[in-house]
Tab-separated table of C-alpha atoms in Angstrom:
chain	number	residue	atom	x	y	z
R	157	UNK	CA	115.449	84.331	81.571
R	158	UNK	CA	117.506	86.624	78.963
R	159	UNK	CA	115.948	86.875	75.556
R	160	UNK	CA	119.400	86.273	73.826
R	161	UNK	CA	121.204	82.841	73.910
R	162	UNK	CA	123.959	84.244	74.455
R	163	UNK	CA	126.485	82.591	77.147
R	164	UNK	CA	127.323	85.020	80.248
R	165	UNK	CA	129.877	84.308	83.175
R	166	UNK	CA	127.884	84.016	86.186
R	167	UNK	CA	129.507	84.092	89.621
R	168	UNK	CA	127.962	82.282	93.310
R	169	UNK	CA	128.379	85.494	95.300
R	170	UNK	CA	126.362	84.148	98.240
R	171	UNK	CA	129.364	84.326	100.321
R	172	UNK	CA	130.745	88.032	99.211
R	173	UNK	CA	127.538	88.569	99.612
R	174	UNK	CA	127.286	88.003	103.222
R	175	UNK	CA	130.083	90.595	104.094
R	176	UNK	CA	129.136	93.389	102.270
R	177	UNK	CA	127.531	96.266	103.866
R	178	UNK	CA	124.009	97.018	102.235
R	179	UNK	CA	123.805	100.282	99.592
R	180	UNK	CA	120.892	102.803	100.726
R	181	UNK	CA	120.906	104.288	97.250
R	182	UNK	CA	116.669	103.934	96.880
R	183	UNK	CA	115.013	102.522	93.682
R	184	UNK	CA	112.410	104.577	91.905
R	185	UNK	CA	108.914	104.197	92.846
R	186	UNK	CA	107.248	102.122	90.034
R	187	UNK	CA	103.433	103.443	90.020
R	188	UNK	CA	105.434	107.065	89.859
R	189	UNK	CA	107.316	105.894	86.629
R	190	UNK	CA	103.718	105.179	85.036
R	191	UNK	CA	102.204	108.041	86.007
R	192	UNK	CA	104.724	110.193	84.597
R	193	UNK	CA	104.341	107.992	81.224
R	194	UNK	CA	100.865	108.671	81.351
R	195	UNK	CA	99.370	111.273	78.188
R	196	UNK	CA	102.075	110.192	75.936
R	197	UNK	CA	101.768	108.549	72.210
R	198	UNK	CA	105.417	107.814	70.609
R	199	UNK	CA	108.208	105.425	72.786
R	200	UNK	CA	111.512	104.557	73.019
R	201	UNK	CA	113.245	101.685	75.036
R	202	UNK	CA	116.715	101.535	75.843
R	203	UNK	CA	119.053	98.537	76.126
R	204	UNK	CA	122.940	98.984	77.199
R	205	UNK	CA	125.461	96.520	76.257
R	206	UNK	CA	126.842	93.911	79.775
R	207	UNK	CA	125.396	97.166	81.229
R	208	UNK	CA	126.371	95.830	85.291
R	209	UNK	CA	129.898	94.655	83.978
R	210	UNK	CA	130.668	98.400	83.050
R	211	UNK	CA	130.051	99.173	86.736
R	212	UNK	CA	134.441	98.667	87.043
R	213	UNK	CA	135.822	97.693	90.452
R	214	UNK	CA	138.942	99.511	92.201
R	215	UNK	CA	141.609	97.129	91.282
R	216	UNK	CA	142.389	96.745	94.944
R	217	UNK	CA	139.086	94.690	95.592
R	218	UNK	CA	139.235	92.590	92.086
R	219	UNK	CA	140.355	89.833	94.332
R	220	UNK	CA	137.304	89.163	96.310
R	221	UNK	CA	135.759	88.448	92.668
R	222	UNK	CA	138.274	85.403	92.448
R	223	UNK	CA	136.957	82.223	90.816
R	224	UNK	CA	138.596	78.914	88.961
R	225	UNK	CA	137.763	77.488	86.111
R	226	UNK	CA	136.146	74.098	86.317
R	227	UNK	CA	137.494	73.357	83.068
R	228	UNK	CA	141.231	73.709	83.216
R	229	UNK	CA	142.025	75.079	86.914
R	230	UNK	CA	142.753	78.597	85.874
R	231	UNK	CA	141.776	81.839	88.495
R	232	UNK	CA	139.851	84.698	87.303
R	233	UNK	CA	138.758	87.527	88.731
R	234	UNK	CA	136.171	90.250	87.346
R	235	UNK	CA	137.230	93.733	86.330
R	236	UNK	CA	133.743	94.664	86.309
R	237	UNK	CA	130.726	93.981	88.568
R	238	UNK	CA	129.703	90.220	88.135
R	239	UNK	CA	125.906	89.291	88.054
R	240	UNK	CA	124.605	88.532	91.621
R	241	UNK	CA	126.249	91.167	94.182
R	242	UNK	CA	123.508	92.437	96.549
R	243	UNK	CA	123.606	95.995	95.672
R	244	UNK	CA	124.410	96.027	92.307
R	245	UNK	CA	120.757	97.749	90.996
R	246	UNK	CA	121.563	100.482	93.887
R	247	UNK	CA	124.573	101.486	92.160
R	248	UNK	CA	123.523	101.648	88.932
R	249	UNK	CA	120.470	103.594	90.198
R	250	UNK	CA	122.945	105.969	91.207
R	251	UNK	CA	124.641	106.226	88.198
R	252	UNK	CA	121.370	106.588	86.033
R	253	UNK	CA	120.322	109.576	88.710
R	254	UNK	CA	123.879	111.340	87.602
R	255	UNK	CA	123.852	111.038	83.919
R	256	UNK	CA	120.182	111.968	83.398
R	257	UNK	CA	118.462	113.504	86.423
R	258	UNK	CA	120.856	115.782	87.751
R	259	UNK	CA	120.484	119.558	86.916
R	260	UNK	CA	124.059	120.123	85.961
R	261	UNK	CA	126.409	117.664	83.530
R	262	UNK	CA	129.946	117.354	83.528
R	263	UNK	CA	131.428	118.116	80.392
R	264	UNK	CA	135.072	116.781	78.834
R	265	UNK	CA	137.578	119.956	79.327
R	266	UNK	CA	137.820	118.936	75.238
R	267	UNK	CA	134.691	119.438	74.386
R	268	UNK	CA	134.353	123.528	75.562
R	269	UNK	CA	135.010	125.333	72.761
R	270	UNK	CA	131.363	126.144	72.584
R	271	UNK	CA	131.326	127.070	76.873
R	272	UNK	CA	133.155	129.168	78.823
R	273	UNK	CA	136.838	128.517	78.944
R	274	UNK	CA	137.609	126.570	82.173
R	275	UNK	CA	133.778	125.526	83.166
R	276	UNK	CA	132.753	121.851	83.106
R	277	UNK	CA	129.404	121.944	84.072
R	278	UNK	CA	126.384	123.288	81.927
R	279	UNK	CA	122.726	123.174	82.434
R	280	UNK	CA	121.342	119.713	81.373
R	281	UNK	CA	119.084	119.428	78.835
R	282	UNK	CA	115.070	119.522	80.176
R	283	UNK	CA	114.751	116.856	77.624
R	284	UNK	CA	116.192	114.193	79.811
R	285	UNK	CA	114.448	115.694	82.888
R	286	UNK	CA	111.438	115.937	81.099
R	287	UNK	CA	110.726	112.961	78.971
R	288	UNK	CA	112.614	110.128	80.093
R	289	UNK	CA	112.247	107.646	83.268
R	290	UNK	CA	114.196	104.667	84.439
R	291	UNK	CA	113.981	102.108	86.672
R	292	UNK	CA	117.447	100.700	87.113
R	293	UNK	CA	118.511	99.928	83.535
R	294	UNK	CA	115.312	99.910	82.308
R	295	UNK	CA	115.147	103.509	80.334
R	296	UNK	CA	112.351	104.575	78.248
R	297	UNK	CA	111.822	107.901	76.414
R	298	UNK	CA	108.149	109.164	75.638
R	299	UNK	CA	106.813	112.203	73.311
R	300	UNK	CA	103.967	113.244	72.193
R	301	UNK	CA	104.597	112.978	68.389
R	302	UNK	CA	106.852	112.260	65.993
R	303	UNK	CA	108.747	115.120	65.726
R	304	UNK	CA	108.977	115.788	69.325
R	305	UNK	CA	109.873	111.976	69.357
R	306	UNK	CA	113.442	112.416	66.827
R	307	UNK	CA	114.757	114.938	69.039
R	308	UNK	CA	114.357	113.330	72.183
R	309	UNK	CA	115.486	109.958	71.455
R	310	UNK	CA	118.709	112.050	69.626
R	311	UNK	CA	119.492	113.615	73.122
R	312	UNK	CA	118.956	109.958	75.445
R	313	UNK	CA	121.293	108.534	72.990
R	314	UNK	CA	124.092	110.882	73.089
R	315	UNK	CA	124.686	110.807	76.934
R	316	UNK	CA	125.361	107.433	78.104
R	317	UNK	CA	128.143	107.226	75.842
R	318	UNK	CA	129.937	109.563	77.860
R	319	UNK	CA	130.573	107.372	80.705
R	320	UNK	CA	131.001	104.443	78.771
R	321	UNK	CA	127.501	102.883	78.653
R	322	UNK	CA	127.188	101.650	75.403
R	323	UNK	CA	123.633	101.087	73.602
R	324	UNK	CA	122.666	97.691	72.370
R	325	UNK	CA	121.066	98.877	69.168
R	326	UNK	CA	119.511	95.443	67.971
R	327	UNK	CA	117.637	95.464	71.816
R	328	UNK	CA	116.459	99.431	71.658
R	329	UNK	CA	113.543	99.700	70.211
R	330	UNK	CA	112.595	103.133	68.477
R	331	UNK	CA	109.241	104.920	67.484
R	332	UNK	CA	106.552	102.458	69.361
R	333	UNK	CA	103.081	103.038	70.116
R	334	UNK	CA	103.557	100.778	73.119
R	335	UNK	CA	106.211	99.177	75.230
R	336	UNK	CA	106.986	96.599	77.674
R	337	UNK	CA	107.730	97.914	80.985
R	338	UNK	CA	108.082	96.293	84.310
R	339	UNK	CA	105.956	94.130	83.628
R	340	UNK	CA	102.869	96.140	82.212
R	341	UNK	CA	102.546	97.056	78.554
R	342	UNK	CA	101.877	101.087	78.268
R	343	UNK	CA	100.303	102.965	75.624
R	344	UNK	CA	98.867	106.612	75.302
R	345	UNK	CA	95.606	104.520	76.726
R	346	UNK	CA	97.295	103.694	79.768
R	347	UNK	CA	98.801	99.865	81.180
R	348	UNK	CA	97.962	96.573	80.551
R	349	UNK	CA	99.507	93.221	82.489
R	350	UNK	CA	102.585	92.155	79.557
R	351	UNK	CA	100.603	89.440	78.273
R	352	UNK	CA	104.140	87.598	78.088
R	353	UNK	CA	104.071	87.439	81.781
R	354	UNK	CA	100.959	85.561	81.674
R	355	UNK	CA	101.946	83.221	78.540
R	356	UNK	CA	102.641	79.822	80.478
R	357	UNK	CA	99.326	80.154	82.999
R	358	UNK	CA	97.619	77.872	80.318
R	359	UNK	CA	100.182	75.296	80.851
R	360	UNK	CA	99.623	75.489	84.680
R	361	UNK	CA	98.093	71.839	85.998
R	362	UNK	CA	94.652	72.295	87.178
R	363	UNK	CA	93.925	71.844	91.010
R	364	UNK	CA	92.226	68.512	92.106
């Protein structure tokens, strides 16, 4: 269902699956995402490159991601998180709740010349606490104008590159009076059904 034609390694993990003990990281509660949204004019989406496979596993569990080619016989095994694995949106929940919701940051010991000597952790930004919400990898930013709008999307866009999520800029869209999100369309007038969602209903065969 990906936008992109792009080919992607998929893995049957029905079995892996089956032994691996469940993740109580929660999810976000959706109506709470729009609510916060609600008010705002000016929107930003954000898209991270094969953001799951940058979820890496500990090299002593690669192995239970093992898989052989159909084509020539040869074994694989995933270096980070393959599509499928149960708990996969719990952890990256968790992830998303450190880089942008937590009330301190960790900084690189390299970049403190401008904090005290020998502290890696400074106050985070209110501008990610304040005008951003996510729902697994789904991250939008919201303003109420322009100007407000530059600075915030310049402070989203500097953070997940610190832990090696890296922005798909041709799927982040920038600047837009509405979005698509979870499966509404939002505007400073509030949410709509995605029309996309509804796209093939016409196509439906009509009950006898």
């Amino acid at each position: 269902n990906k936008s992109d034609t792009n080919k992607r390694v998929c893995l049957d993990t029905q079995a892996l699956n089956n032994i691996l003990v469940d993740d109580v990281q929660s999810l976000p509660h959706i109506p709470d995402i729009f609510h916060k949204l609600a008010g705002y004019s000016v929107f930003a989406t954000f898209d991270a490159f094969s953001a799951f496979h940058r979820l890496e596993i500990l090299k002593s569990d690669r192995v239970k991601t093992s898989w052989t080619s159909p084509i020539d016989g040869t074994q694989f095994c995933f270096k980070g998180s393959p599509y499928g694995i149960k708990f996969l949106s719990n952890i990256y929940q968790r992830v998303m709740n450190r880089l942008l919701n937590d009330d301190y940051e960790y900084v690189d010991p390299t970049e403190l010349k401008n904090h005290h000597k020998g502290n890696t952790l400074i106050r985070r930004s209110k501008i990610l606490k304040d005008h951003i919400a996510y729902f697994v990898d789904d991250l939008v930013c919201f303003s109420r104008n322009m100007e407000e709008h530059l600075i915030h999307v310049k402070e989203v866009t500097r953070t997940p590159n610190k832990v090696n999520l890296i922005l798909n800029v041709d799927k982040c869209h920038f600047a837009q009076k509405s979005i698509n999100l979870l499966g509404f369309t939002v505007s400073e007038q509030g949410k709509t059904i995605d029309i996309r969602k509804l796209s093939n209903i016409e196509s439906w065969p009509l009950t006898s």
